[in-house]
PDB file of C-alpha atoms in Angstrom:
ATOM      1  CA  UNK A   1     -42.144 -72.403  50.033  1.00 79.00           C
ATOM      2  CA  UNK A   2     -38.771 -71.595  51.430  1.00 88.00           C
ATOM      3  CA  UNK A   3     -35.617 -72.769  49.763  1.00 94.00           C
ATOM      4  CA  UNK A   4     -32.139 -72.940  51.387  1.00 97.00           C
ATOM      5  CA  UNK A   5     -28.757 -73.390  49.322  1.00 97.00           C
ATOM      6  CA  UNK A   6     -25.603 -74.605  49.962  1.00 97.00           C
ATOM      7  CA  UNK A   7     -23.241 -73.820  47.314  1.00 96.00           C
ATOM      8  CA  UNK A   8     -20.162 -75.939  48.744  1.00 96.00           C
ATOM      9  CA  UNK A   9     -20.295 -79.294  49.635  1.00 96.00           C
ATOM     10  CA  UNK A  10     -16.985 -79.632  50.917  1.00 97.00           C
ATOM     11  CA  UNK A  11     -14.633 -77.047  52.373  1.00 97.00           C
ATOM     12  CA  UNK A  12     -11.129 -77.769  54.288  1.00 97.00           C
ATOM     13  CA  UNK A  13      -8.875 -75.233  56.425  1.00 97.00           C
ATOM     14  CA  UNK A  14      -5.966 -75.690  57.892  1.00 98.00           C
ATOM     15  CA  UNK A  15      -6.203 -75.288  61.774  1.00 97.00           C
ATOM     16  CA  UNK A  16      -5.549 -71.648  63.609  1.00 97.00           C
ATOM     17  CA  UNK A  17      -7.120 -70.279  60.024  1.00 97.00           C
ATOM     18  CA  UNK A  18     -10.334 -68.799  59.163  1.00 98.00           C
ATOM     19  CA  UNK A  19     -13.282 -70.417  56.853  1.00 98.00           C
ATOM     20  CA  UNK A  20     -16.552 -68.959  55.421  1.00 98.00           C
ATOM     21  CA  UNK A  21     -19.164 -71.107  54.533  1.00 98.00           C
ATOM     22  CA  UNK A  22     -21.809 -70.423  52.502  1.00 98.00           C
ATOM     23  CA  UNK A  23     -25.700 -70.344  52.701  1.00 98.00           C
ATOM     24  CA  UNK A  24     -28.512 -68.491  50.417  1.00 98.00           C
ATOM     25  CA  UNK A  25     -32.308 -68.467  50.973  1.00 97.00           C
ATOM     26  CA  UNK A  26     -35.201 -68.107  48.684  1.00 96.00           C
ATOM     27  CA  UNK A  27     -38.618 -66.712  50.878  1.00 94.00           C
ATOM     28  CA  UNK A  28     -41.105 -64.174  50.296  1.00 92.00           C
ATOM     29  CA  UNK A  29     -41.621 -63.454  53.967  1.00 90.00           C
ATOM     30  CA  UNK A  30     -39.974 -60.489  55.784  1.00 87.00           C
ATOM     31  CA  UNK A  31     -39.483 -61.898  59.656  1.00 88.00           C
ATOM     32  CA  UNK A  32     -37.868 -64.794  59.986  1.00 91.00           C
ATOM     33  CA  UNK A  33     -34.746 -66.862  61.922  1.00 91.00           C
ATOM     34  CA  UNK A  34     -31.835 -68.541  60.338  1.00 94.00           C
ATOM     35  CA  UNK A  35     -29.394 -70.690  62.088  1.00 95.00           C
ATOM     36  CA  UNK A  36     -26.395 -72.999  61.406  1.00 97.00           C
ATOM     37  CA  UNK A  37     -26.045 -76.015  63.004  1.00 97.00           C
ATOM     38  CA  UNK A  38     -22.998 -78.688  63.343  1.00 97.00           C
ATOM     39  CA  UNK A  39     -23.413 -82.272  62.981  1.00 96.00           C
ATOM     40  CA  UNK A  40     -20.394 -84.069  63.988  1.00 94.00           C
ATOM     41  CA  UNK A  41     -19.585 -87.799  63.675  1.00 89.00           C
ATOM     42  CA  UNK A  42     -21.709 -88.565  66.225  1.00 85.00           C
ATOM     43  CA  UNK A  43     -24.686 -87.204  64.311  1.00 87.00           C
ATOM     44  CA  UNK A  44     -26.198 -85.087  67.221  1.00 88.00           C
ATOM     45  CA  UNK A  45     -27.299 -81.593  65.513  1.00 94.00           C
ATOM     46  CA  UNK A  46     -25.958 -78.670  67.979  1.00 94.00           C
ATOM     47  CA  UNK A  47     -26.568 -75.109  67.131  1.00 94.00           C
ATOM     48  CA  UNK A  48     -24.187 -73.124  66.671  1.00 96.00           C
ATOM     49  CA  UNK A  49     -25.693 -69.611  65.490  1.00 95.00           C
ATOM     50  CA  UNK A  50     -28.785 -68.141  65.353  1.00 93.00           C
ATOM     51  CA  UNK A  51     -29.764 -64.678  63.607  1.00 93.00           C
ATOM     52  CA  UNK A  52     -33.061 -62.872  63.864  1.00 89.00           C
ATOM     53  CA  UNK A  53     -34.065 -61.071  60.438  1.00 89.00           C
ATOM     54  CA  UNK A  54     -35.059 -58.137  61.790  1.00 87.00           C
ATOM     55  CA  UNK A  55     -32.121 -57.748  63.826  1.00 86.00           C
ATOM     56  CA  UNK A  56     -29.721 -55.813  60.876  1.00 84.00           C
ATOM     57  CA  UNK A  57     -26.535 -56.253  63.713  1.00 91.00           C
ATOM     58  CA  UNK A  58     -24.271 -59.517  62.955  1.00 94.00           C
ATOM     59  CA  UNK A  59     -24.870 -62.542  65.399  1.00 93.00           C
ATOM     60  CA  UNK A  60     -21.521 -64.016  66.983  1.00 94.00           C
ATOM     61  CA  UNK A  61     -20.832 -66.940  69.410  1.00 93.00           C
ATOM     62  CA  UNK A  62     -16.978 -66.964  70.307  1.00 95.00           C
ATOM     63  CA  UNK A  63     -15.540 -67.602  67.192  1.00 97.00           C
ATOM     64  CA  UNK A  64     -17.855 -67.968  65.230  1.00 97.00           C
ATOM     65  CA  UNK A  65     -19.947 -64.979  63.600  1.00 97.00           C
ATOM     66  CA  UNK A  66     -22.222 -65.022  60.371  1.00 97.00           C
ATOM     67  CA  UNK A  67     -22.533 -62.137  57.675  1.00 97.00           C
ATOM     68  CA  UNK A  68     -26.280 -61.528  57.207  1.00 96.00           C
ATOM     69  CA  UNK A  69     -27.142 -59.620  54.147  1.00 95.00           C
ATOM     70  CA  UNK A  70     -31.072 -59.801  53.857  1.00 94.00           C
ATOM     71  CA  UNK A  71     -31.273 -58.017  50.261  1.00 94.00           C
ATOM     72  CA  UNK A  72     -29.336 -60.776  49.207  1.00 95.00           C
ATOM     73  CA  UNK A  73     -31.144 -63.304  50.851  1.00 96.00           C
ATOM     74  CA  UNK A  74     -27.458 -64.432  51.709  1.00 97.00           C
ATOM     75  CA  UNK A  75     -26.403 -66.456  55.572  1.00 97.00           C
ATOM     76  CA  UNK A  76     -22.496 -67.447  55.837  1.00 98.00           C
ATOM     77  CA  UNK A  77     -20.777 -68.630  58.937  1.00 98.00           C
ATOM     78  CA  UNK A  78     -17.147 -67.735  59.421  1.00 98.00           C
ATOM     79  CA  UNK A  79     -15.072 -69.829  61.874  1.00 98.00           C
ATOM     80  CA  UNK A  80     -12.459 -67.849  63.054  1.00 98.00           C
ATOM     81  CA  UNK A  81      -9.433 -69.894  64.854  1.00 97.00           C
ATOM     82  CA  UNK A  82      -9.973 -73.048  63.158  1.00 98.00           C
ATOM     83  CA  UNK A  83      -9.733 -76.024  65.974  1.00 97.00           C
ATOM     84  CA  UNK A  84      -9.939 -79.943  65.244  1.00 97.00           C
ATOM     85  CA  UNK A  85     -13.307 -79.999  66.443  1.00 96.00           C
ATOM     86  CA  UNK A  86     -14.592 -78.216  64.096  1.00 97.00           C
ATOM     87  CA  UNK A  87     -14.271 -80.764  61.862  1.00 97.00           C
ATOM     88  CA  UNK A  88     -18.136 -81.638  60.751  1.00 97.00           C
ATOM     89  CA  UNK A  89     -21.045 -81.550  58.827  1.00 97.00           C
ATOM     90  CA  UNK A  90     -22.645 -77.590  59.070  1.00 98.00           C
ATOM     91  CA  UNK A  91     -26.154 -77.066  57.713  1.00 98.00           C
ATOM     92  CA  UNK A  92     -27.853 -73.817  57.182  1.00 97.00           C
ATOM     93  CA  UNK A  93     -31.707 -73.614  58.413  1.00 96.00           C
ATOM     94  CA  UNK A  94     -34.420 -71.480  58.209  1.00 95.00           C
ATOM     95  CA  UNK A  95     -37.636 -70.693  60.657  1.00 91.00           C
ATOM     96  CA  UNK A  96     -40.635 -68.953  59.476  1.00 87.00           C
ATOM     97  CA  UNK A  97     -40.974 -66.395  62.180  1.00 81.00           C
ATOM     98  CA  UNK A  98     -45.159 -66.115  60.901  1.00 74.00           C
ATOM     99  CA  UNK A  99     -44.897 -69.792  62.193  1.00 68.00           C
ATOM    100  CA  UNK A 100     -43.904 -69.279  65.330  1.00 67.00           C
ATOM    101  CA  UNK A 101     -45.861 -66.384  66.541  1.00 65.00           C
ATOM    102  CA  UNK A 102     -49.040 -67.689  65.766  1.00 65.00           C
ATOM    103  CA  UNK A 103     -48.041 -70.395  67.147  1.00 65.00           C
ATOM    104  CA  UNK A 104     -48.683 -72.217  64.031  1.00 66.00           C
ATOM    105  CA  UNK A 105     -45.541 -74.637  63.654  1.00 76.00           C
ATOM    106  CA  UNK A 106     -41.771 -74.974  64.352  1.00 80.00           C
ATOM    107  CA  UNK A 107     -40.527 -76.124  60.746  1.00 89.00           C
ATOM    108  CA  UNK A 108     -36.774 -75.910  60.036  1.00 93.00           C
ATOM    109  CA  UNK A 109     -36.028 -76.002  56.501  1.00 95.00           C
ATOM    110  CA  UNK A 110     -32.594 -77.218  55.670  1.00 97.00           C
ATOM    111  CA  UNK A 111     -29.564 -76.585  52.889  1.00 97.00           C
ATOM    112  CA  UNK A 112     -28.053 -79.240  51.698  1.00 96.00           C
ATOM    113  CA  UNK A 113     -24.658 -79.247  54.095  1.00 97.00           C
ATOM    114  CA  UNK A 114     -20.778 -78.376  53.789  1.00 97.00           C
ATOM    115  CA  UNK A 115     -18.472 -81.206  55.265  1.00 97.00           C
ATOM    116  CA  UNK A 116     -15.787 -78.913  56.803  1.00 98.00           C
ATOM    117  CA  UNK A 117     -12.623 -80.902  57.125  1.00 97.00           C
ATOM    118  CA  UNK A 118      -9.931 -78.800  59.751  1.00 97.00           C
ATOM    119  CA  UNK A 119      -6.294 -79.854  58.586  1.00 97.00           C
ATOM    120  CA  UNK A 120      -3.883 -79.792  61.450  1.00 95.00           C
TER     121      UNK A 120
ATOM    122  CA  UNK B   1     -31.657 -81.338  82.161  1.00 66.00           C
ATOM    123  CA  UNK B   2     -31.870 -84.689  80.432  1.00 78.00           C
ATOM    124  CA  UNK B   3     -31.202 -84.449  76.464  1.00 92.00           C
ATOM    125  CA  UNK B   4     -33.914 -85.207  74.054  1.00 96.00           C
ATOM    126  CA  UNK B   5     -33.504 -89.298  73.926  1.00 96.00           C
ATOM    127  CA  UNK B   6     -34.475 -91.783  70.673  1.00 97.00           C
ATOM    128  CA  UNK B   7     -35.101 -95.602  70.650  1.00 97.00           C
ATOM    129  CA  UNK B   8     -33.429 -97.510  69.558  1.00 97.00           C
ATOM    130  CA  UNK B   9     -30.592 -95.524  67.797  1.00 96.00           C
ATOM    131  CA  UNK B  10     -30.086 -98.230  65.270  1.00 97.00           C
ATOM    132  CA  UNK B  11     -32.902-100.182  63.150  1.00 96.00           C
ATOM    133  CA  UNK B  12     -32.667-103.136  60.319  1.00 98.00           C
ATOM    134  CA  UNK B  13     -35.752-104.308  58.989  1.00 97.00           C
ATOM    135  CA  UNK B  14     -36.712-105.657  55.718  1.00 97.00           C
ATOM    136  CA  UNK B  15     -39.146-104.342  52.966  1.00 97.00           C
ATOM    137  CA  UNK B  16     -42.638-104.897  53.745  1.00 97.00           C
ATOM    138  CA  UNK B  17     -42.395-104.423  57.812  1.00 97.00           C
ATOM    139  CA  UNK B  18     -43.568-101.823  59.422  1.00 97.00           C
ATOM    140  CA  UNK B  19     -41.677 -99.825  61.975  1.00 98.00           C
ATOM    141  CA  UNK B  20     -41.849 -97.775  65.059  1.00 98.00           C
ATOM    142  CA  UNK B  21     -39.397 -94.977  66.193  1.00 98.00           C
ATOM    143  CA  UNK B  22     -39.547 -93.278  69.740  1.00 98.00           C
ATOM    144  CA  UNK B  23     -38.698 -89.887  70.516  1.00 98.00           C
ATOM    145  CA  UNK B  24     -38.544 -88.615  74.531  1.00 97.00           C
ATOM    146  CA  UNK B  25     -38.324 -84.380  74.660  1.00 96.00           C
ATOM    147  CA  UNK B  26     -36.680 -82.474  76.678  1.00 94.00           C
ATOM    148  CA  UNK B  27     -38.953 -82.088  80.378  1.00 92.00           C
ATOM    149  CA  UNK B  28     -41.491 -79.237  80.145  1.00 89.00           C
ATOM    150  CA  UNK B  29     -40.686 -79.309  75.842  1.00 90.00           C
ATOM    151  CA  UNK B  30     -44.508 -79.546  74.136  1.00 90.00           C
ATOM    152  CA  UNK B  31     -43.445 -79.374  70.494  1.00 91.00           C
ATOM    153  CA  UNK B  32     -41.423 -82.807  68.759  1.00 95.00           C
ATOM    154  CA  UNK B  33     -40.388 -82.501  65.441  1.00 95.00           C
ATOM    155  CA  UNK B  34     -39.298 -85.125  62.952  1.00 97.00           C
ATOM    156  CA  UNK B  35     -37.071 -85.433  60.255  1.00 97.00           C
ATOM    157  CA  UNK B  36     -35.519 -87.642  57.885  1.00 98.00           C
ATOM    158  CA  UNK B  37     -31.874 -87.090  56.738  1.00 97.00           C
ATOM    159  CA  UNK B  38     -30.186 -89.480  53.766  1.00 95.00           C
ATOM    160  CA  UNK B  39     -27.008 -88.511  51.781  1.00 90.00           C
ATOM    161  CA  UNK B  40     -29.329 -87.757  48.475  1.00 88.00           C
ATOM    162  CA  UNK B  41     -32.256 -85.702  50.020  1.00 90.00           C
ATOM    163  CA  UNK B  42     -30.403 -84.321  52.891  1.00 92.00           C
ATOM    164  CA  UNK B  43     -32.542 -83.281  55.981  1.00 96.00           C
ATOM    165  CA  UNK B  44     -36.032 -83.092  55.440  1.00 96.00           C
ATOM    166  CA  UNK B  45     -38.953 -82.150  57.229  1.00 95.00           C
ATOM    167  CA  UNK B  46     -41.680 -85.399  58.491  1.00 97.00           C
ATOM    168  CA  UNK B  47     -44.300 -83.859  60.626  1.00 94.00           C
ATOM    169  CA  UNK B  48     -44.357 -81.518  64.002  1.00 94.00           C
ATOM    170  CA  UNK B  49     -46.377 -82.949  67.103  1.00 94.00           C
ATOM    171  CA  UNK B  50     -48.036 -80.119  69.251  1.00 91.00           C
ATOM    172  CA  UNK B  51     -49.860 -81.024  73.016  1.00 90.00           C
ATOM    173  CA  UNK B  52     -50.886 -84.131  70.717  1.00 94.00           C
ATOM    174  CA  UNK B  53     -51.838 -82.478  67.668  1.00 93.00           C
ATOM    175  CA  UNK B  54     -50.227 -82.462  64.475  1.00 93.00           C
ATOM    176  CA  UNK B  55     -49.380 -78.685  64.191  1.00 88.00           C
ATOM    177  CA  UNK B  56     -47.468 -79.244  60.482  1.00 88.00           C
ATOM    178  CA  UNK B  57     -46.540 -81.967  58.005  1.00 92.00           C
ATOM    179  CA  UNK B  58     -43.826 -82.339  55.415  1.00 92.00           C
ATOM    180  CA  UNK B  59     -44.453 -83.671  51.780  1.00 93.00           C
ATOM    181  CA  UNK B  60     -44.280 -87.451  52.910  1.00 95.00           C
ATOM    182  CA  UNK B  61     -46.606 -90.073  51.822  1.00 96.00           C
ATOM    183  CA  UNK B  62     -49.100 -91.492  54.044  1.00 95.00           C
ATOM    184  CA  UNK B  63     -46.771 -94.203  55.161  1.00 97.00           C
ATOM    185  CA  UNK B  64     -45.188 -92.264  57.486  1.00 97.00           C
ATOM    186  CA  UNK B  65     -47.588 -91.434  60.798  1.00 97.00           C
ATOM    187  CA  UNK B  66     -46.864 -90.055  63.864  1.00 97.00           C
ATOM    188  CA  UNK B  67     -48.364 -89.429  67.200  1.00 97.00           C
ATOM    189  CA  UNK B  68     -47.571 -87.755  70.476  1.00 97.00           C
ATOM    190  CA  UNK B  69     -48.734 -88.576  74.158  1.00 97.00           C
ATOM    191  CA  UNK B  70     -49.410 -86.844  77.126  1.00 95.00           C
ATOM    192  CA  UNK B  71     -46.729 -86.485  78.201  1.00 94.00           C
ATOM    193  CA  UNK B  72     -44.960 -85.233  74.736  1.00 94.00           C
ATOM    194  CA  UNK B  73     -43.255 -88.507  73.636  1.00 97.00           C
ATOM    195  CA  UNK B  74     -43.926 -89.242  70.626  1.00 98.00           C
ATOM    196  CA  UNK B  75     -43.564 -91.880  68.077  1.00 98.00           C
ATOM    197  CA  UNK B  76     -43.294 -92.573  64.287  1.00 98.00           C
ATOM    198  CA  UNK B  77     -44.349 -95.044  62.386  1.00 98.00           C
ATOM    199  CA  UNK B  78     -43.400 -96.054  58.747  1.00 97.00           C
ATOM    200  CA  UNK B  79     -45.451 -98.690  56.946  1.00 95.00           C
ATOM    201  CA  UNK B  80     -44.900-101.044  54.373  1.00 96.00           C
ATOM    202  CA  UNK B  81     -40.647-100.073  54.497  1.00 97.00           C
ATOM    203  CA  UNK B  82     -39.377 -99.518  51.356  1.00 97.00           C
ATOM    204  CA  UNK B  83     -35.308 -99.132  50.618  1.00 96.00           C
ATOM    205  CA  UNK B  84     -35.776 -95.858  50.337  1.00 96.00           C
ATOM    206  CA  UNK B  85     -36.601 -95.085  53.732  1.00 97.00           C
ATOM    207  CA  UNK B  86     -33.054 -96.154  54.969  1.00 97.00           C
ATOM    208  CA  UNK B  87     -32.180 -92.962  56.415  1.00 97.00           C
ATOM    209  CA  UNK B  88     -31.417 -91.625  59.540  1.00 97.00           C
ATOM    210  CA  UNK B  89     -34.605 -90.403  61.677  1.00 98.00           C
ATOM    211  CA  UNK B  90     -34.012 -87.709  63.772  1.00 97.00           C
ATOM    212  CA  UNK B  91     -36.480 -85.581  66.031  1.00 96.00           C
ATOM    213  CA  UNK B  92     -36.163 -82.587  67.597  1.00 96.00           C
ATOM    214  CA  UNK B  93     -37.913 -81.086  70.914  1.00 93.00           C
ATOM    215  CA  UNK B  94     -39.151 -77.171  71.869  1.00 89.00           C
ATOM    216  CA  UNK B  95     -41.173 -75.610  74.371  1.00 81.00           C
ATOM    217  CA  UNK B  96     -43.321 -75.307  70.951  1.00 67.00           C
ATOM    218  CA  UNK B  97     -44.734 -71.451  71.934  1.00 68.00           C
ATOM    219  CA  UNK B  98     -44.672 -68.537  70.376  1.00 61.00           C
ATOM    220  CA  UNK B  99     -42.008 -66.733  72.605  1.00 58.00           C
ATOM    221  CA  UNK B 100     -40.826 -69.321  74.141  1.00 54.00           C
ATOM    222  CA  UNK B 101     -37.235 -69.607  75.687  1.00 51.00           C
ATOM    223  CA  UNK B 102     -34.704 -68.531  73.339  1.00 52.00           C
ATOM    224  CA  UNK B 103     -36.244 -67.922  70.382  1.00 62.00           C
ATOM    225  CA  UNK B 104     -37.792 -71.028  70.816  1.00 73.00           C
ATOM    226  CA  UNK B 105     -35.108 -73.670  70.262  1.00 83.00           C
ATOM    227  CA  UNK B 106     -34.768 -76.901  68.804  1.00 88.00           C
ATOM    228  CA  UNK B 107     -33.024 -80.023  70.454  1.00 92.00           C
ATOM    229  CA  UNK B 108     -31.670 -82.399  68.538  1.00 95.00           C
ATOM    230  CA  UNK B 109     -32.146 -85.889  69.691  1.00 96.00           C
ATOM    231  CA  UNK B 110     -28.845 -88.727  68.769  1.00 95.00           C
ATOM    232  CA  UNK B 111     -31.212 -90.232  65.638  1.00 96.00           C
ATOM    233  CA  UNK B 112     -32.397 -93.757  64.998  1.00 97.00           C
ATOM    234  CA  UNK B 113     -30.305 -95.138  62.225  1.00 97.00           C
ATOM    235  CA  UNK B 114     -32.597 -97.457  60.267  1.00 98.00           C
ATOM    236  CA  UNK B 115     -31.666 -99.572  57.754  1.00 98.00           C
ATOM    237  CA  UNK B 116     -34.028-101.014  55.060  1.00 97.00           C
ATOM    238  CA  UNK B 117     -33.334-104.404  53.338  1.00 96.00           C
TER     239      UNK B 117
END
């Protein structure tokens, strides 16, 4: 079974500045799909990121970008340009890729969250 | 598009009852997954509904059921509520297929907030 970690539960940075947050894995499989998603207030789960494990290139949205080290089983999201918005719950996920292909299931399996708190 | 909708968004029922959460997917979405978040277990996984077939379950006791219809709504249903199950309920809707548009995505619905007492 997969594991995901979240090492921090709680993270603050003052707006305009940059944040990394965290995320490791634990799987035995090769292809697979990690994402961050937000959760603000509101509770509705957006996604943010994804990142393809074969792909070896860095994903990036705007400003936000992860660093994807796959030896290290190792996912963080850096939030360039800090804005109030940003301001929310961010959970690291993981998709079997085996799943998916073989049309065999959609699972997410989830770390355990960082509240990011943006300072203005 | 409409957005993946949940009824009712908030629940409060007391131990014993039973319970029955609604999920509506995204047009065109096959695949509804479930979850369960609280603030000590964080988000975990309930079961994934298929073209009415359970594709995949989580490590939940028989309590919690689902089912999906036709035309991909689906519902949940918890029996005999304990406190524990005060959590928020979220589901999630994809076209469900290998390949499928992007990477095969997941929408969030808002959650049903239940409350056990």
């Amino acid at each position: 079974a997969q594991t995901v970690t979240q090492s921090q539960p709680e993270m603050s940075v003052q707006e305009a500045e940059t944040v990394t947050l965290s995320c490791t894995y634990d799987t035995s499989e090769s292809d697979y799909y990690l994402f961050w998603y937000k959760q603000p207030p509101s509770r509705q789960m957006i996604l943010v990121i994804r990142q393809e494990a074969y792909k070896q290139q860095n994903a990036t949205e705007n400003r936000f970008s992860v660093n994807f080290q796959k030896a290290a089983k190792s996912f963080s999201l850096k939030i360039s340009d800090s804005q109030l918005g940003d301001a929310a719950m961010y959970f690291c996920a993981y998709r079997s890729a085996f799943e998916m292909n073989n049309n065999a299931g959609n699972m997410l399996t989830f770390g355990g969250g960082t509240r990011l708190m943006v300072k203005p | 598009k409409a957005g993946v909708t949940q009824t009712p968004r908030y629940l409060i029922k007391t131990r014993g009852q039973q319970v029955t959460l609604s999920c509506s997917p995204i047009s065109g979405h096959r695949s509804v997954s479930w979850y369960q978040q609280t603030p000590g277990q964080g988000l975990q996984f309930l079961f994934e509904y298929f073209s009415e077939t359970q594709r995949n379950k989580g490590n939940f006791p028989g309590r919690f059921s689902g089912r999906q219809f036709s035309n991909s709504r689906s519902e949940m249903n918890v029996s005999t509520l304990e406190l524990g199950d005060s959590a928020l309920y979220l589901c999630a809707s994809s076209s469900g297929l290998a390949g499928g548009p992007p990477y095969n995505e997941q929408f969030f619905g808002p959650g049903t907030r239940l409350t056990v007492l």
